Amino acid sequence: MEQNEYLSPGDTEMHAVLTVTAEGLGGSTGPGVAEAAEVIAIDCSSSMLYPPTKITSARQAAAAAIDALRDGVFFAVIAGTDTAREVYPTGGRLVRATAESRAAAKRAVRVLRPDGGTAIGAWLRLADRLLAAHPSAIRHVMLLTDGRNEHETSKQLDAVLAACEGRFTCDARGVGADWSPQELLRIVSVLHGSADAVRAGEELVADFTAMMRTAMDKVLPDIRLRIRTGQSARLRFVKQVLPTRADLTEFGTVIDPRTTVFSTGAWGEESRDFHVCLDVTRGGAPLNEDVRAARVDLEVDHHGTGGPAVILVRWTNELKLSSVIHPLVAHYSKQTDLGTAMMAGYEAYDAGNVRHAEEQWGRAVALASGLGNAEVLRRLGRLVDVVGEPADGVVRVKSSLSPHDILSSAMVSVTSSRAPQPEVEVEEGPDVVCPNCELVWPPGSAFCEGCRQPIEAAP
């Protein structure tokens, strides 16, 4: 847990960044590996025929994903239009991946024929029904679409997402130029997955192969964050901020007025960062004493877990201490600003407002440069030419932009980068002696870790 615990008596917000690392899980093979269940959902709406390379690439990508299935994994392939139907197997079930079942599934995929509209909620409902027979498995959906969700309302889709949240994870890809970035990002935000724009052809096949391999590396069905606030604190928000950003707040399960549990989806051996914000009041708390504002525990089924993390508040009149924003909190706040600028630039360009797109993408260039977000800079490089220094944030939109690159810029709006390691500056001067407990600290120290007192304010 990383935070600056110091607040002035008039402050009302406490921010902290929690890093969760899953390691030593034993990998995705061996006798103790968790069971997995996979559904591959392929858009078969009429628009997949134009150009014909889209449906051809979709068939090839689905076949590549089937080949990447681990032996013994339960799986199914479904076709999505304004309804959803089972492609392989049939009968409302999943089958185990074997050489025979993979071959049969690929034969069924090769004859997919586009016809109909798009209702992604129907695809997810069918996937949920198929996966429901395997409640203890790591359940995952791979979804490919080329169009907007035109045959159901946003409220209908949101209702499906709310029903599916916590039951399976979903990664989504958009192909072509007519799908909605906002829709795909909404889906994967709720279902704890990733989304991106991919080109038809070899890129789509490679992406589906990599996506399935990543799914096969998941070992834990879920890690849940259990947050219990103190008497003087209330939870404002919980957001995943690395590797991608997703607001978890609205999907928490309230256990009691002070305790909420948040699902984070399936995990392999990886690390993720979460930004927790609390509303706090001082009440009668004394100055210069640690007060527990919240406790965070990890809930992991059938696996060991680390100890709890504690968010502290220490009220102080020392402005030098309370005015400092923790570097990680500042970093992820700027990443949020970067994502907002990227999406605003996309929306402005999509609406024909090139000048506003330049303003927003220029702001994004400046932020991404300062944050070291190389992936955002790479994608922006396809859209704009930088005038002067990147930090100045002045850009000009290139004369000819591909629809794929424009959509790709929107999809990277939720991608975060790790905070760069700051250069350690060694301050010169004499060591500092705490006048309260007489412990010796490096030059420039303003706080004694021994007696937990500000050195300058100690008697």
XYZ file of C-alpha atoms in Angstrom:
459
model
C 0.000 0.000 0.000
C 1.432 3.379 -1.046
C 0.047 6.640 0.321
C 0.854 9.925 1.978
C -0.944 9.429 5.276
C -0.718 13.092 6.327
C -3.810 15.275 6.083
C -4.477 18.748 7.399
C -7.509 19.065 9.713
C -9.547 20.557 6.875
C -8.819 17.806 4.331
C -11.573 15.324 3.457
C -9.994 12.866 0.974
C -7.427 10.124 1.449
C -5.894 8.439 -1.604
C -3.863 5.229 -1.661
C -2.502 2.871 -4.326
C -2.625 -0.857 -3.632
C -0.360 -3.206 -5.598
C -1.518 -6.839 -5.747
C 0.903 -9.458 -7.061
C 0.021 -13.092 -7.801
C 3.097 -15.301 -7.937
C 4.211 -18.845 -7.191
C 0.947 -20.231 -8.553
C 2.489 -23.250 -10.268
C 1.594 -22.321 -13.852
C -1.255 -23.520 -16.057
C -0.208 -27.167 -16.320
C 0.074 -30.022 -13.866
C -2.293 -31.921 -11.589
C -3.287 -28.903 -9.499
C -4.245 -26.612 -12.376
C -7.687 -25.029 -12.188
C -10.328 -26.183 -14.642
C -11.019 -23.731 -17.463
C -14.056 -23.073 -19.652
C -13.906 -20.969 -22.817
C -16.483 -19.559 -25.247
C -15.405 -18.033 -28.570
C -18.056 -15.610 -29.880
C -17.733 -14.597 -33.541
C -19.756 -11.801 -35.134
C -21.728 -13.259 -38.046
C -23.821 -10.197 -38.869
C -24.312 -9.304 -42.538
C -21.662 -6.577 -42.409
C -18.959 -9.233 -41.926
C -19.324 -9.934 -45.671
C -17.979 -6.489 -46.625
C -15.214 -6.869 -47.499
C -15.170 -10.682 -47.647
C -11.722 -10.709 -46.024
C -13.386 -9.910 -42.682
C -15.333 -13.155 -42.346
C -12.421 -15.107 -43.827
C -10.072 -13.628 -41.223
C -12.621 -14.248 -38.465
C -12.821 -17.940 -39.400
C -9.029 -18.188 -39.435
C -8.714 -16.378 -36.098
C -11.310 -18.617 -34.459
C -9.475 -21.692 -35.762
C -6.180 -20.356 -34.387
C -7.787 -19.768 -30.981
C -9.166 -23.316 -30.997
C -5.679 -24.651 -31.731
C -4.332 -22.672 -28.752
C -6.739 -24.310 -26.295
C -5.066 -26.378 -23.613
C -5.928 -30.094 -23.677
C -8.927 -30.800 -21.472
C -10.303 -27.260 -21.396
C -14.071 -27.073 -21.869
C -14.992 -24.898 -24.846
C -17.635 -23.854 -27.338
C -17.940 -21.596 -30.382
C -21.001 -19.411 -30.896
C -22.103 -17.171 -33.772
C -23.508 -13.757 -32.939
C -26.060 -11.784 -34.924
C -29.230 -10.123 -33.590
C -29.545 -13.474 -31.809
C -26.909 -16.041 -30.829
C -26.548 -19.675 -31.856
C -24.263 -22.544 -30.982
C -21.778 -23.425 -33.726
C -19.900 -26.191 -31.920
C -20.909 -28.202 -30.008
C -24.712 -28.095 -29.961
C -27.095 -29.160 -27.241
C -26.384 -26.367 -24.744
C -23.055 -27.697 -23.520
C -19.290 -27.332 -23.687
C -16.886 -30.112 -24.697
C -13.341 -30.871 -23.613
C -10.567 -29.857 -25.993
C -9.047 -32.887 -27.707
C -7.548 -33.394 -31.148
C -10.923 -34.692 -32.335
C -13.048 -31.910 -30.827
C -10.687 -29.208 -32.099
C -10.876 -30.608 -35.624
C -14.676 -30.785 -35.457
C -14.911 -27.221 -34.153
C -12.687 -25.900 -36.940
C -14.803 -27.679 -39.548
C -17.884 -25.950 -38.131
C -16.129 -22.577 -38.095
C -15.055 -22.882 -41.742
C -18.688 -22.819 -42.894
C -19.824 -19.799 -40.852
C -22.075 -17.590 -42.990
C -22.865 -13.965 -42.068
C -26.541 -12.975 -41.984
C -28.420 -10.691 -39.606
C -27.837 -7.820 -37.204
C -25.903 -7.223 -33.984
C -27.083 -7.752 -30.391
C -24.011 -8.383 -28.255
C -26.055 -8.836 -25.102
C -27.648 -11.922 -26.673
C -24.182 -13.353 -27.345
C -23.140 -12.804 -23.736
C -26.365 -14.346 -22.415
C -25.755 -17.517 -24.428
C -22.130 -17.640 -23.307
C -23.260 -17.280 -19.692
C -25.736 -20.154 -20.038
C -23.074 -22.421 -21.520
C -20.494 -21.501 -18.877
C -22.954 -21.867 -15.989
C -22.480 -25.656 -15.985
C -18.863 -25.119 -14.850
C -19.094 -22.849 -11.787
C -15.686 -23.796 -10.368
C -13.810 -23.228 -13.642
C -11.930 -20.146 -14.783
C -14.568 -18.936 -17.244
C -13.679 -16.688 -20.164
C -15.238 -15.328 -23.365
C -13.384 -14.127 -26.481
C -15.562 -11.797 -28.538
C -15.059 -10.409 -32.046
C -17.337 -7.826 -33.646
C -17.319 -5.450 -36.605
C -20.443 -3.452 -35.829
C -22.368 -1.391 -33.341
C -24.869 -2.944 -30.965
C -27.851 -1.760 -33.012
C -30.429 -4.457 -32.226
C -30.724 -3.868 -28.485
C -30.695 -0.755 -26.329
C -27.801 0.333 -24.144
C -30.004 -0.368 -21.112
C -30.556 -3.929 -22.312
C -26.818 -4.441 -22.761
C -26.096 -2.918 -19.339
C -28.596 -5.299 -17.738
C -26.829 -8.273 -19.320
C -23.438 -6.980 -18.201
C -24.657 -6.535 -14.633
C -25.982 -10.109 -14.646
C -22.695 -11.496 -16.020
C -20.279 -9.468 -13.863
C -18.252 -11.781 -11.662
C -19.409 -14.902 -13.538
C -16.855 -14.797 -16.362
C -14.265 -12.478 -17.867
C -14.384 -11.224 -21.446
C -11.801 -9.923 -23.912
C -13.180 -8.152 -26.979
C -11.772 -7.106 -30.329
C -13.162 -4.808 -32.988
C -12.395 -5.371 -36.669
C -13.237 -3.039 -39.525
C -14.339 0.581 -39.153
C -17.970 0.542 -37.993
C -17.931 -0.609 -34.365
C -18.120 1.519 -31.230
C -15.050 1.863 -28.988
C -17.244 3.041 -26.122
C -19.360 -0.129 -26.298
C -16.410 -2.512 -26.264
C -14.669 -0.603 -23.478
C -17.858 -0.683 -21.422
C -18.162 -4.455 -21.890
C -14.615 -5.275 -20.850
C -14.621 -2.769 -17.995
C -17.534 -4.606 -16.384
C -16.253 -8.077 -17.302
C -12.618 -7.455 -16.286
C -11.040 -7.945 -19.706
C -9.221 -6.094 -22.460
C -10.386 -4.596 -25.741
C -8.584 -3.367 -28.827
C -8.810 -2.645 -32.532
C -7.304 -5.254 -34.854
C -6.838 -5.442 -38.593
C -8.318 -8.327 -40.555
C -5.777 -10.833 -41.776
C -2.605 -11.992 -40.086
C -2.883 -9.415 -37.288
C -6.281 -10.771 -36.224
C -5.070 -14.378 -36.306
C -1.985 -13.527 -34.245
C -4.040 -11.494 -31.782
C -6.568 -14.295 -31.218
C -3.756 -16.797 -30.704
C -2.070 -14.547 -28.138
C -5.360 -13.769 -26.427
C -6.179 -17.464 -26.009
C -2.705 -18.254 -24.707
C -3.079 -15.504 -22.127
C -6.452 -16.941 -21.105
C -4.892 -20.386 -20.747
C -2.280 -18.920 -18.383
C -4.921 -17.812 -15.873
C -4.696 -19.832 -12.669
C -7.024 -18.085 -10.206
C -10.729 -17.666 -11.066
C -10.905 -14.448 -9.050
C -9.165 -12.283 -6.487
C -11.558 -10.142 -4.471
C -10.712 -6.947 -2.620
C -12.527 -6.736 0.720
C -12.446 -3.151 1.973
C -13.620 -2.293 5.475
C -13.637 1.375 6.420
C -13.098 2.854 9.862
C -15.702 4.825 11.775
C -14.551 8.150 10.322
C -14.190 7.038 6.682
C -16.444 6.180 3.764
C -15.436 4.577 0.477
C -15.598 6.975 -2.469
C -14.170 4.816 -5.278
C -12.041 1.804 -6.164
C -10.396 1.725 -9.591
C -8.004 -0.653 -11.265
C -5.308 1.603 -12.708
C -2.700 -0.853 -14.031
C -2.278 -2.487 -16.534
C -5.590 -1.043 -17.718
C -8.012 1.335 -16.037
C -11.457 0.197 -14.944
C -13.793 1.691 -12.351
C -14.899 -1.112 -10.014
C -16.948 1.080 -7.678
C -20.470 0.421 -8.947
C -19.977 -3.350 -9.017
C -18.970 -3.828 -5.390
C -20.993 -6.188 -3.202
C -22.007 -4.384 -0.010
C -21.646 -6.710 2.986
C -22.553 -4.115 5.611
C -22.424 -0.297 5.782
C -18.643 -0.360 6.242
C -17.607 -3.414 4.192
C -17.636 -3.849 0.405
C -16.149 -6.649 -1.714
C -14.909 -6.110 -5.277
C -14.277 -8.844 -7.854
C -11.208 -8.320 -10.058
C -11.566 -11.293 -12.438
C -9.212 -14.148 -13.298
C -5.468 -13.909 -12.628
C -2.283 -15.479 -13.870
C 1.120 -14.614 -12.458
C 0.888 -10.836 -12.689
C 0.654 -7.554 -10.788
C -2.109 -4.984 -10.837
C -2.486 -1.610 -9.155
C -5.699 -0.266 -7.614
C -6.492 3.319 -6.619
C -8.626 3.605 -3.476
C -10.169 6.916 -2.410
C -11.843 7.481 0.963
C -13.936 10.352 2.291
C -12.594 11.028 5.777
C -13.465 13.294 8.700
C -11.216 14.112 11.610
C -13.848 14.198 14.321
C -12.090 14.009 17.661
C -8.932 12.303 16.396
C -5.757 13.763 17.925
C -2.991 15.323 15.877
C 0.145 13.375 14.946
C -1.263 9.923 15.688
C -2.005 7.147 13.189
C -5.712 6.430 12.690
C -6.832 3.449 10.625
C -9.098 4.706 7.849
C -9.592 1.349 6.113
C -8.327 -2.209 5.920
C -8.003 -4.121 2.645
C -7.992 -7.932 2.614
C -7.634 -10.270 -0.364
C -10.123 -13.100 -0.801
C -8.732 -15.972 -2.881
C -10.522 -19.323 -3.035
C -8.385 -22.384 -2.226
C -5.116 -20.451 -2.261
C -2.931 -18.709 0.264
C -3.057 -14.964 0.592
C -0.943 -12.127 1.868
C -1.586 -10.120 4.990
C -4.010 -7.196 5.097
C -3.074 -3.730 3.924
C -4.043 -0.737 6.023
C -4.849 2.797 4.880
C -3.831 5.246 7.597
C -4.629 8.869 8.294
C -2.352 11.066 10.381
C -3.782 14.513 11.040
C -1.184 17.274 11.195
C -0.842 21.029 11.125
C 2.471 20.664 9.285
C 1.679 21.913 5.770
C 5.026 20.584 4.553
C 3.772 17.058 5.273
C 0.086 17.288 4.310
C 0.598 19.135 1.013
C 2.628 16.323 -0.584
C 0.793 14.188 -3.165
C 2.185 10.666 -3.260
C 4.016 10.122 -6.591
C 1.964 7.014 -7.473
C -1.334 8.785 -6.789
C -0.182 11.700 -8.949
C 0.982 9.333 -11.701
C -2.326 7.497 -11.984
C -4.358 10.693 -11.752
C -2.437 11.967 -14.778
C -2.999 8.629 -16.550
C -6.727 9.229 -16.117
C -6.332 12.709 -17.609
C -4.413 11.133 -20.502
C -7.211 8.657 -21.176
C -9.787 11.438 -21.103
C -7.780 13.438 -23.654
C -7.361 10.423 -25.947
C -11.082 9.652 -25.993
C -12.010 13.330 -26.372
C -9.677 13.586 -29.361
C -11.257 10.532 -30.956
C -14.790 11.824 -30.386
C -13.917 15.269 -31.765
C -12.343 13.839 -34.907
C -15.253 11.424 -35.360
C -17.609 14.416 -35.196
C -15.564 16.326 -37.791
C -14.042 18.851 -35.368
C -10.378 18.583 -36.363
C -9.285 21.657 -34.390
C -10.615 20.268 -31.102
C -9.113 16.865 -31.936
C -5.714 18.544 -32.317
C -6.114 20.258 -28.950
C -6.989 17.025 -27.164
C -4.411 14.855 -28.922
C -1.796 17.550 -28.277
C -2.639 17.456 -24.582
C -2.353 13.663 -24.753
C 1.116 13.894 -26.346
C 2.301 16.169 -23.542
C 0.869 13.931 -20.818
C 2.086 10.677 -22.371
C 5.586 12.098 -22.777
C 5.741 13.081 -19.131
C 4.307 9.759 -17.978
C 6.483 7.598 -20.206
C 3.452 5.933 -21.808
C 5.162 4.575 -24.928
C 2.115 2.719 -26.290
C -0.032 5.851 -26.336
C 2.765 7.809 -28.022
C 3.180 5.067 -30.623
C -0.487 5.183 -31.573
C -0.628 8.970 -31.525
C 2.325 8.975 -33.912
C 0.032 7.508 -36.575
C -2.426 10.385 -36.170
C -0.466 13.575 -35.561
C 2.810 15.337 -36.227
C 4.327 16.985 -33.155
C 5.249 20.647 -33.518
C 8.213 21.563 -31.323
C 8.769 19.657 -28.091
C 6.279 16.941 -27.031
C 5.909 18.621 -23.635
C 4.479 21.705 -25.395
C 1.483 19.672 -26.572
C 1.220 21.253 -30.029
C 0.308 18.858 -32.852
C -1.108 18.830 -36.359
C -3.387 16.048 -37.561
C -1.874 14.133 -40.462
C -3.462 14.609 -43.862
C -4.769 11.066 -44.233
C -5.815 8.868 -41.315
C -6.908 5.259 -41.526
C -10.157 4.312 -39.740
C -8.261 1.567 -37.904
C -5.727 4.016 -36.468
C -8.481 6.376 -35.331
C -10.334 3.570 -33.532
C -7.059 2.270 -32.137
C -6.416 5.637 -30.476
C -9.706 5.371 -28.599
C -8.988 1.836 -27.410
C -5.629 2.798 -25.894
C -7.372 5.424 -23.754
C -7.616 2.912 -20.874
C -4.012 1.672 -21.082
C -1.725 2.721 -18.236
C 2.019 2.591 -17.821
C 4.040 2.044 -14.679
C 5.353 5.099 -12.933
C 8.961 5.789 -13.942
C 11.454 5.229 -11.169
C 12.545 8.635 -9.901
C 16.196 9.479 -9.818
C 17.377 9.432 -6.239
C 18.886 12.768 -5.306
C 21.332 12.622 -2.432
C 20.952 15.771 -0.403
C 24.168 17.243 0.914
C 24.672 18.509 4.417
C 24.902 17.150 7.947
C 22.824 14.287 9.287
C 19.642 15.277 11.111
C 19.177 14.317 14.763
C 15.629 13.972 16.053
C 15.401 16.226 19.136
C 12.661 14.011 20.557
C 14.306 10.544 20.501
C 17.845 11.436 19.300
C 17.810 8.989 16.357
C 19.990 10.075 13.422
C 18.525 10.460 9.919
C 19.941 11.439 6.483
C 20.371 15.104 5.515
C 17.103 16.889 4.776
C 14.913 14.463 6.774
C 11.760 16.142 8.090
C 10.166 13.159 9.810
C 11.429 10.644 12.371
C 10.461 7.053 11.598
C 11.476 6.099 15.140
C 9.154 8.216 17.270
C 6.789 9.052 14.379
C 7.131 12.797 14.918
C 7.955 15.645 12.510
C 11.555 16.492 13.262
C 11.131 20.220 12.846
C 8.131 20.239 15.157
C 9.550 17.949 17.809
C 10.177 19.634 21.163
